[in-house]
XYZ file of C-alpha atoms in Angstrom:
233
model
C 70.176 109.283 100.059
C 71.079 110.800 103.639
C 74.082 111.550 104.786
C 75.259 108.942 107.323
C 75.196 110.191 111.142
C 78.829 111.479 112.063
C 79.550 108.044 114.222
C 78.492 105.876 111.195
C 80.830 108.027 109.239
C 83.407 107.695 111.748
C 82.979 103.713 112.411
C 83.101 102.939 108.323
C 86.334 105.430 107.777
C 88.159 103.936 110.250
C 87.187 100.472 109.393
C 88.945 101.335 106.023
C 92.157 102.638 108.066
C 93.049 99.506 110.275
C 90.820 100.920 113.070
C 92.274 104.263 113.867
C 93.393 107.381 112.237
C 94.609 110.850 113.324
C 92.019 113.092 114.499
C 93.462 116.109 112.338
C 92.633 113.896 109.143
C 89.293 113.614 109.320
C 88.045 116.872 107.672
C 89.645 115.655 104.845
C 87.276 113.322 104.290
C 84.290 114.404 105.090
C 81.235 116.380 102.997
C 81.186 119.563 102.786
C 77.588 119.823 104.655
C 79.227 117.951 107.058
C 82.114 120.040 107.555
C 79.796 123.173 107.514
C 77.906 121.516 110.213
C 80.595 121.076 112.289
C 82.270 124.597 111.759
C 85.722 123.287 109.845
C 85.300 125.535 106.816
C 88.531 126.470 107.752
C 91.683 125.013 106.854
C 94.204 123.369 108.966
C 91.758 122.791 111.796
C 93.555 121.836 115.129
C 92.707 118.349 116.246
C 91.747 119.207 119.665
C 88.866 121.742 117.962
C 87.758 118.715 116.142
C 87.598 116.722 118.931
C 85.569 119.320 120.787
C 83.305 119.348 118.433
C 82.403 115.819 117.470
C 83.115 113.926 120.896
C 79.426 114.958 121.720
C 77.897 113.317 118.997
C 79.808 109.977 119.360
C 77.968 107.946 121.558
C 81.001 106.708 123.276
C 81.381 104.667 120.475
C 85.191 105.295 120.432
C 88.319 106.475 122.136
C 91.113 109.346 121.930
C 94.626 108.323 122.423
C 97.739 111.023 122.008
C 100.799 109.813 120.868
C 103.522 112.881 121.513
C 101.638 115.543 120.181
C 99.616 113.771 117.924
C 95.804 113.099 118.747
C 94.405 109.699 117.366
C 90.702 108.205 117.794
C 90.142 104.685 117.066
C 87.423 102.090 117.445
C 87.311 100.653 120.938
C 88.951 97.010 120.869
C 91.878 95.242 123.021
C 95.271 97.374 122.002
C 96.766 93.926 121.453
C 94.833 93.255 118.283
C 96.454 96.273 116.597
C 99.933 94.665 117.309
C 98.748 91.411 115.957
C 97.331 92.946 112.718
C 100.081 94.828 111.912
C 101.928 90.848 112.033
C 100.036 89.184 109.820
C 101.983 87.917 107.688
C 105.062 85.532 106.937
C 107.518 88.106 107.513
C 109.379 88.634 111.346
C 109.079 92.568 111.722
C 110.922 94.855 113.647
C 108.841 96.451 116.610
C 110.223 99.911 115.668
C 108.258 99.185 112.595
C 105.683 97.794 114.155
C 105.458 100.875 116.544
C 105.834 104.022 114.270
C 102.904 102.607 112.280
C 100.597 102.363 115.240
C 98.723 105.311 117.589
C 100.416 104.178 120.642
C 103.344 105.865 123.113
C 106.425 103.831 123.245
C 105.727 102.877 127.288
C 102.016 101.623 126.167
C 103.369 99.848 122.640
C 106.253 97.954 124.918
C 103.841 96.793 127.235
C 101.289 95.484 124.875
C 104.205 93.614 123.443
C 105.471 92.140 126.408
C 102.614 90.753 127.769
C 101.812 89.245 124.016
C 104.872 87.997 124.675
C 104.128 86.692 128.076
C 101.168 84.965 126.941
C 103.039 83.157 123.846
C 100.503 85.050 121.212
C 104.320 86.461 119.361
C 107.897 85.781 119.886
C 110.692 87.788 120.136
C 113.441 86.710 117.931
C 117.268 88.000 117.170
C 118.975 88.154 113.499
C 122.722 88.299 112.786
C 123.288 92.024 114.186
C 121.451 91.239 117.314
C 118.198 93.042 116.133
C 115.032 92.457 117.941
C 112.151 91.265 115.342
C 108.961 89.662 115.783
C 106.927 87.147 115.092
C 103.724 85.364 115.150
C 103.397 82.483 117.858
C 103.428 79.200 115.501
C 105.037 81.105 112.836
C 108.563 79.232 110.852
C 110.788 81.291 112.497
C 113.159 80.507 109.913
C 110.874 82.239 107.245
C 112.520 84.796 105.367
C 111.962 87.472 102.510
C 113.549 84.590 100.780
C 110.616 82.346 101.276
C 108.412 83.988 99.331
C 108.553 83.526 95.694
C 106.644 87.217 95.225
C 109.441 88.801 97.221
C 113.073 87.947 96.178
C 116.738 89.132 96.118
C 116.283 88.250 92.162
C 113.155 90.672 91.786
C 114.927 93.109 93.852
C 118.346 93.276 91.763
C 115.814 92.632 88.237
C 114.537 95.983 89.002
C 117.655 97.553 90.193
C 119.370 96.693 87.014
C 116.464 97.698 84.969
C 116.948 101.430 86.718
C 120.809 101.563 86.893
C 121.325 101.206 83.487
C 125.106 102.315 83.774
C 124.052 104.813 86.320
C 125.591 103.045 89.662
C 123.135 105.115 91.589
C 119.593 104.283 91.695
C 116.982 106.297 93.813
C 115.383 104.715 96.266
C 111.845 106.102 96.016
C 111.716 105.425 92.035
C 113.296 101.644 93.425
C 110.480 101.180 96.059
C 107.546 102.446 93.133
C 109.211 100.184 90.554
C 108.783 96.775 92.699
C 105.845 98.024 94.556
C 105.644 95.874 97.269
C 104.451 96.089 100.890
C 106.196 99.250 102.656
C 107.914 96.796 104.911
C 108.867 94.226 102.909
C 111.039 96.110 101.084
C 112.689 97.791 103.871
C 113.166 94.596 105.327
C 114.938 94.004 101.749
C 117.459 96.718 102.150
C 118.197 95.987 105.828
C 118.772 92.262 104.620
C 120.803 92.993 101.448
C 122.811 96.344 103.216
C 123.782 93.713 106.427
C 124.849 91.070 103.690
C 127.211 94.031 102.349
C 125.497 93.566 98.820
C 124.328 97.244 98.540
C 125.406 100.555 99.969
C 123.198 102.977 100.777
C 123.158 106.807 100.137
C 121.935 110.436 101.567
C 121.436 112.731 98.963
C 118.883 115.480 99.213
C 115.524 114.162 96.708
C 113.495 116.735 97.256
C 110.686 115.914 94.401
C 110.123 112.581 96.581
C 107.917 112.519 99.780
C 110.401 111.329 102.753
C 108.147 108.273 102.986
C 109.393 107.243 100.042
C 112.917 106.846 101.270
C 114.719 104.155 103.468
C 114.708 105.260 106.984
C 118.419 103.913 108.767
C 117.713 103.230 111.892
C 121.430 103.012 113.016
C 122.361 106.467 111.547
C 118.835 108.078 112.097
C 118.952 109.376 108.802
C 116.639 109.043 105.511
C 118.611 107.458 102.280
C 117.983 108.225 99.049
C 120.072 106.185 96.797
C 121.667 102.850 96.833
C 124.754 101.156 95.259
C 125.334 97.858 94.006
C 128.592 96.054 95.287
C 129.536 94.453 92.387
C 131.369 91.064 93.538
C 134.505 90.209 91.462
């Protein structure tokens, strides 16, 4: 069978990455004839070499966007849609979420989501600590991680206990692998349970984890590690 033309390659990898991916990652997926082709035997090829040497052979079948420093191609479709995929689902989501996951600048993310906004496609809604989070347009905004049987305070503090065992602390990361659920979702968790003052949270210094794995604080800018139950009496 013959190797698929570098656009088809492109199109059906980023169709299996929600549409876009950073241009730097692509070697890693590719052939080795196909790397050899296109001169990246080496490692740790910069993404504006790549670039140079596939935007040729595209077609103008897709687009760059930069990010900061970070180079990103995706397939060409209204920005909006990206916004929109990353809501679906029950869950209201904070747009800081919403915007680290996606290959857009903060100026060109705010705008898509004001005039989603505008057009009544989301809504912008506040929790208790005055938090901007949103939502689908026609979405309960009263739904909550509650509402979902799959994703519950009583799973949560299941597999808290099940880790504690008489430890107190209980890493995050080995936390987040034991439930396994959506990134978000449990983030959203610990945000919900930390503002309720059931749990404390923790730096400590995990190095055999990735920092992915870890809570990110948004008001401290800082990556936790462990949390704490607070043990009502």
């Amino acid at each position: 069978m013959s190797e698929k033309s570098i656009p088809d390659f492109i199109q059906s990898l980023l169709e299996q990455h929600k549409g876009f991916m950073k241009v730097k990652d692509l070697p890693e997926s590719m052939s080795f004839d196909m790397k050899r082709k296109l001169g990246f035997m080496k490692k740790n090829v910069s993404a504006g070499t790549i670039r140079k040497a596939i935007e040729p052979l595209l077609e103008d079948r897709f687009i760059f966007n930069k990010k900061g420093s970070v180079l990103y191609i995706l397939i060409p479709c209204d920005p909006s849609e990206f916004v929109i995929n990353a809501l679906n689902s029950e869950e209201a989501v904070s747009p800081k979420v919403i915007a680290n996951t996606l290959p857009f600048s903060t100026s060109d993310f705010i705008g898509i989501v004001n005039e989603l906004s505008e057009s009544g496609r989301i809504k912008i809604i506040l929790n208790e600590k005055f938090e901007a989070r949103i939502v689908l347009s026609g979405m309960n905004e009263d739904r909550s991680i509650k509402s979902s049987g799959e994703y519950t305070r009583e799973r949560f503090k299941d597999a808290f206990d099940e880790l504690e065992r008489g430890k107190i602390f209980v890493n995050i990361p080995e936390l987040r692998k034991k439930l396994n659920w959506p990134h978000d979702v449990f983030d959203e968790m610990i945000r919900k349970l930390r503002d309720d003052r059931e749990i404390q949270l923790h730096v400590t210094d995990l190095t055999i984890f990735e920092p992915e794995e870890f809570f990110y604080d948004e008001d401290d800018n800082s990556r936790m590690g462990m949390v704490t139950w607070n043990d009502k009496q």
